[in-house]
Structures are given as structure tokens and as C-alpha cells.
C-alpha atoms as one frame of an Amber mdcrd trajectory, in Angstrom:
protein
-160.131-137.075  61.174-159.077-138.161  57.753-158.168-135.468  55.372-159.767
-137.012  52.384-163.264-138.376  51.582-163.394-142.001  52.541-164.870-144.357
  50.003-165.914-148.009  50.821-163.079-150.453  50.519-160.786-147.689  48.981
-157.973-146.649  51.129-156.910-142.997  51.192-153.834-141.674  49.453-152.406
-140.317  52.635-152.187-141.345  56.170-153.467-139.807  59.361-151.065-137.923
  61.601-150.080-138.105  65.313-152.983-135.956  66.371-155.464-138.538  65.750
-154.011-141.209  67.990-153.165-138.569  70.466-156.703-137.317  70.648-158.007
-140.978  71.094-155.577-141.654  73.840-156.611-138.570  75.676-160.256-138.989
  75.383-160.434-142.564  76.441-158.052-141.688  79.408-160.471-139.031  80.279
-163.589-141.303  80.092-162.000-144.052  82.323-160.495-141.496  84.765-163.875
-140.045  85.252-165.604-143.447  85.285-163.245-144.518  88.125-163.741-141.273
  90.035-167.439-141.564  89.884-167.429-145.138  91.064-165.332-144.041  94.140
-167.875-141.194  94.818-170.911-143.577  94.668-168.969-145.903  97.079-167.921
-143.047  99.414-164.315-143.831  99.127-160.941-142.082  98.982-161.662-138.341
  98.759-158.298-137.158  97.581-157.841-139.995  95.150-161.338-139.410  93.471
-160.506-135.707  93.106-157.201-136.505  91.448-159.095-138.887  88.896-161.655
-136.179  88.279-159.006-133.589  87.603-157.054-135.922  85.343-160.345-136.763
  83.427-161.171-133.144  82.975-157.663-132.090  82.003-157.275-135.036  79.522
-160.622-134.319  78.017-159.750-130.718  77.287-156.486-131.851  75.775-158.069
-134.453  73.683-160.746-132.009  72.492-157.814-129.698  71.493-156.106-132.283
  69.645-159.294-133.301  67.852-159.921-129.793  66.760-156.371-129.389  65.344
-156.712-132.586  63.462-159.565-131.223  61.465-157.084-128.635  59.914-159.648
-125.929  59.757-161.333-124.518  62.970-164.316-123.625  60.682-165.041-127.379
  60.481-165.417-127.737  64.016-167.624-124.644  64.357-169.891-125.996  61.573
-170.117-129.439  63.507-171.041-127.484  66.859-173.584-125.149  65.386-175.515
-127.994  63.588-175.579-130.918  66.002-177.136-134.163  64.666-177.353-137.951
  65.368-176.338-138.757  61.746-172.979-140.095  62.756-170.601-140.635  65.760
-168.548-137.704  64.588-171.603-135.387  64.859-172.567-136.932  68.013-169.239
-136.363  69.512-169.359-132.668  68.814-171.910-131.937  71.593-171.361-135.233
  73.676-167.678-134.265  74.446-168.554-130.536  75.718-171.305-131.990  77.800
-169.168-134.741  79.279-166.685-131.957  80.146-169.107-129.772  81.864-170.753
-132.523  83.917-167.371-133.730  85.103-166.403-130.266  86.120-169.568-130.173
  88.095-169.056-133.457  89.557-165.512-132.317  90.771-167.025-129.079  92.274
-169.773-130.748  94.122-167.298-133.414  95.376-165.006-130.690  96.716-167.767
-128.655  98.160-169.352-131.595  99.838-172.652-131.035  98.160-175.335-133.727
  98.690-175.950-133.897  94.946-172.302-135.126  94.292-173.425-138.729  93.793
-176.209-137.905  91.415-173.789-135.704  89.212-171.000-138.331  89.520-173.305
-140.970  88.194-174.437-138.764  85.365-170.610-138.294  84.595-170.136-141.963
  84.583-172.829-142.352  82.169-171.534-139.889  79.841-168.004-141.531  80.185
-169.453-144.609  78.676-170.786-142.585  75.834-167.257-141.108  75.200-165.819
-144.593  75.200-168.355-145.643  72.711-167.863-142.559  70.590-164.072-143.054
  70.454-164.306-146.602  69.410-166.989-146.078  66.783-165.509-142.919  65.376
-163.127-145.054  63.216-165.340-148.104  63.079-167.499-146.658  60.423-164.713
-146.940  57.969-165.912-150.229  56.464-162.755-150.564  54.310-160.738-151.059
  57.364-160.814-154.733  58.520-159.051-153.930  61.797-161.366-151.027  62.665
-164.488-152.916  62.507-163.549-155.846  64.753-165.854-156.512  67.602-162.947
-156.499  69.997-162.088-152.878  69.218-164.101-151.234  72.059-162.262-153.632
  74.507-158.921-152.399  73.182-160.108-148.860  73.680-161.129-149.496  77.132
-157.742-151.111  78.044-155.838-148.476  76.454-157.921-145.759  78.215-157.512
-147.701  81.569-153.699-147.737  81.189-153.671-144.062  80.135-156.262-142.811
  82.734-154.699-144.613  85.639-151.259-143.682  84.578-152.008-139.908  84.183
-153.769-139.967  87.639-150.636-141.615  89.119-148.511-138.945  87.312-150.426
-136.158  88.639-150.554-137.560  92.089-146.835-138.146  92.179-146.126-134.467
  91.122-148.180-133.327  94.102-146.278-135.764  96.290-149.396-137.886  96.984
-149.190-141.637  97.024-151.142-143.258  94.328-153.453-146.154  95.745-152.141
-149.577  95.247-155.175-150.652  93.473-154.801-147.962  90.877-151.094-148.888
  90.299-151.990-152.508  89.927-154.850-151.794  87.410-152.581-149.637  85.415
-149.899-152.392  85.401-152.314-154.953  84.069-153.726-152.687  81.448-150.276
-151.679  80.293-149.082-155.165  80.010-152.230-156.049  77.844-151.552-153.126
  75.558-147.803-154.196  75.246-148.952-157.838  74.517-151.291-156.547  71.826
-148.382-154.732  70.262-146.119-157.681  70.206-148.744-159.623  68.346-149.366
-157.118  65.700-146.924-157.345  62.799-145.801-153.959  61.549-146.286-152.936
  57.883-143.197-153.441  55.754-142.754-149.610  55.343-142.475-149.328  59.084
-139.761-151.976  59.215-137.720-150.090  56.464-138.271-146.495  57.800-138.217
-147.034  61.537-137.427-150.701  62.487-137.044-150.151  66.179-140.203-147.810
  66.681-142.864-150.541  66.568-141.046-152.658  69.300-140.239-149.534  71.443
-143.843-148.812  71.799-144.424-152.218  73.229-141.410-151.986  75.465-142.908
-148.747  76.993-146.101-150.879  78.110-143.849-153.535  79.641-142.034-150.812
  81.480-145.242-149.378  82.728-146.352-152.804  84.033-143.076-153.410  85.808
-142.700-149.959  87.232-146.411-149.976  88.373-145.822-153.196  90.371-142.593
-151.862  91.898-144.388-148.496  92.744-146.908-150.288  94.927-144.211-150.558
  97.496-141.707-147.807  96.347-144.408-144.931  95.953-141.609-142.571  94.772
-141.705-144.363  91.460-145.383-143.639  90.863-144.487-140.717  88.660-142.269
-142.795  86.271-144.835-145.582  86.307-147.542-143.349  85.454-145.829-141.813
  82.501-145.028-145.338  81.177-148.619-146.195  81.607-149.841-143.367  79.747
-147.202-144.180  77.008-148.514-147.675  76.796-152.143-146.525  76.023-150.915
-143.919  73.528-148.644-146.591  71.868-151.814-148.811  71.383-153.494-146.048
  69.517-150.499-145.237  67.456-150.158-148.720  66.244-153.970-149.251  65.710
-154.232-146.068  63.487-151.232-146.590  61.312-151.720-150.373  61.129-155.281
-149.997  60.227-154.334-147.669  57.378-151.710-149.968  55.969-153.631-153.226
  55.992-155.762-152.623  52.958-152.659-151.409  50.946-149.993-153.872  51.738
-147.981-152.916  48.644-147.926-149.198  49.382-144.856-149.317  51.448-143.611
-145.922  50.602-146.802-144.405  52.104-146.288-146.436  55.209-142.653-145.376
  55.416-143.746-141.735  55.349-146.073-142.363  58.169-143.360-144.097  60.109
-140.935-141.240  59.518-143.534-138.794  60.675-144.290-140.844  63.731-140.604
-140.210  64.932-140.280-136.830  63.652-139.560-133.780  65.760-142.996-132.442
  65.015-144.704-135.558  66.391-142.495-135.815  69.446-143.071-132.173  70.222
-146.868-132.647  69.885-146.862-135.606  72.300-144.672-133.694  74.898-146.455
-130.367  74.530-149.818-132.016  75.086-148.699-133.950  77.967-147.224-130.739
  79.661-150.399-128.886  79.052-152.473-131.724  80.398-150.271-132.024  83.575
-150.299-128.369  84.087-154.131-128.042  83.752-154.558-131.054  86.115-152.281
-129.559  88.755-154.223-126.241  88.526-157.598-127.961  88.776-156.330-130.164
  91.835-155.087-127.205  93.549-158.112-125.176  92.974-160.645-127.680  94.244
-158.227-128.601  97.114-158.639-124.950  98.251-162.439-125.439  97.900-162.102
-128.453 100.372-160.017-126.465 102.820-162.394-123.493 102.852-165.200-125.754
 103.460-163.658-127.528 106.437-162.722-124.177 108.026-166.238-122.821 107.476
-167.678-125.960 109.129-165.239-125.750 112.100-165.867-122.075 112.452
């Protein structure tokens, strides 16, 4: 969230920090992961695979909501949003949409693991809410009319691609840590989305301030996407590389949002290279890198706990049915 009041066609004096692109990457990854999981549930396919995707989506949603809360700076702001829900803006819509999405996704994972006949209905509801989260994420910055890049009609497509790369990548990462082979279609999907995220990065020219302060950072973000695409293709045969491929796929999606946020800030103020240089310095700072690493560790740990917990539900149900 911006830390100053946004005026039409007037850029703010300060830039957003790493928490904003981090929150967008996590929330879009969550939405796409649940969307894929719900589709598998409706099709009656791949029990373990869809539970991994559900666990990934839930863990990613919780981590993204945490990053979003921290970005507000004052927890009281989040409290005020939640106790006075309204449809006045996408920001206010998100304050109740995200918790509802999280709750329904948890319910879908539980029904799926428990073999409940209502699992398809709840999975369908979770898919519908996933589309709402993707819309919320793309519109959250789209209302800032002073940002030409942020009002493009192609913006939601970019969000979906980044979420696809991140969601599929995190699911492959989570499955790799549990020594479960990621489905070939998931790795191929992640590879394609990662490559498109990398291509978008190569086409976007970094602001002058970024070139001066961190000349290699912009290119490195695109190279992560290329690595995700290549590793994903290799991992289709060499399943032991799914862990690394998933990590790079998540990095490709996050890299897209980092470039979008900071470049969107810079375009209206091309001469303010000092501000952009400060944003670039923050991007590669120890604080930002620690935030990225810490959020990923939290997400993976939570996903592993959820996966283990609901795998036990499946085991107990099978033992009960045989008993």
C-alpha cells in the first residue's frame, strides 16, 4: 500500500518497498494454486497433487496477507478496514474477500482429504473466490490513474501469468521437499509461465536510477525466469530437480511484480533518478532479501504442516473404511 495520499497524475515522493510486490506474488500464487486444485477436484483427478496445490494456495494466501498487513505500517489500519467492510474500492473489498477465500480453501482441503461428498461444491466455490482474488490483486494498483503501466488492459493477464509461475513453482517446491514427484503438466505449465515472465522483463527498460544503483539486478530477475523455464523442462524427466525448478518458478513470478511495482512508480517521474536509485538500493538490501527469504521459509513450513496434517486425515479415513 502506498504510504502517502495518491493524487491523480501526481507521483508520490517515496517508493513502495519489497512487501508490496511480495504480497502480490503470494496472493496471485495462492489464487492460481487453488484454481488448479479446484479444477482437479471437479475432474476427479490426482488426489495427492490437488492436495499439494490446496496446501500451497492456503500457505501462500496466509503469507501474502501477512505481507499485506505489514505493508500498511500500522496494524490499526488493517483493523479499521476489517471492522468496516464496504464495496467502495478494491482495497476495502480485499479486506473481507481474502479471509473468506482462505476459509473456503481450508474447507475445500478438509473435505477433499476426508472424502466428503461436498468436496466438489466447496472446491467450485474456492475456484470462484480465486478469480475474485486475482481480480482484486490486479485492480488494487489499477485505480491509481497517474500510472500508465498500472492501468493497461494487459495488466490482469500479466498478474495471472506471474501467479501461474509462482503457484505452480511453489507446489513443485513443496512436493519436492516431501519427495513427491511433481506432475509433468504442472512443470510444463510453470516453465511456460516463467519464460513469459522473463520475456516481459527483458522487454521492459529499467529506469535510469536502477541502472546507476544496481545495474545487474534488473537483468538478474529475468534470468531467474529463464532458469525456471529450463529447469522445469529438465525436471519433467529428472524429477529430483523439481525443487530447484519450483524455486526458480516462484522467483520468476516475484521478479515480475518487483519490476512492475518499481517501474510503474518511475515512469511518471523520469527525471527523479535519485528516488529510483534509492528504490533499487532497497531492492538489493539485506532487509529486502531477508524479507523474501523469511516469507518463503514461513510459506514452505506452513505448507508442509498442512500437507502432513491432511495426509493423516486421508490415512485415518482409509483405515476406518477398511476396518
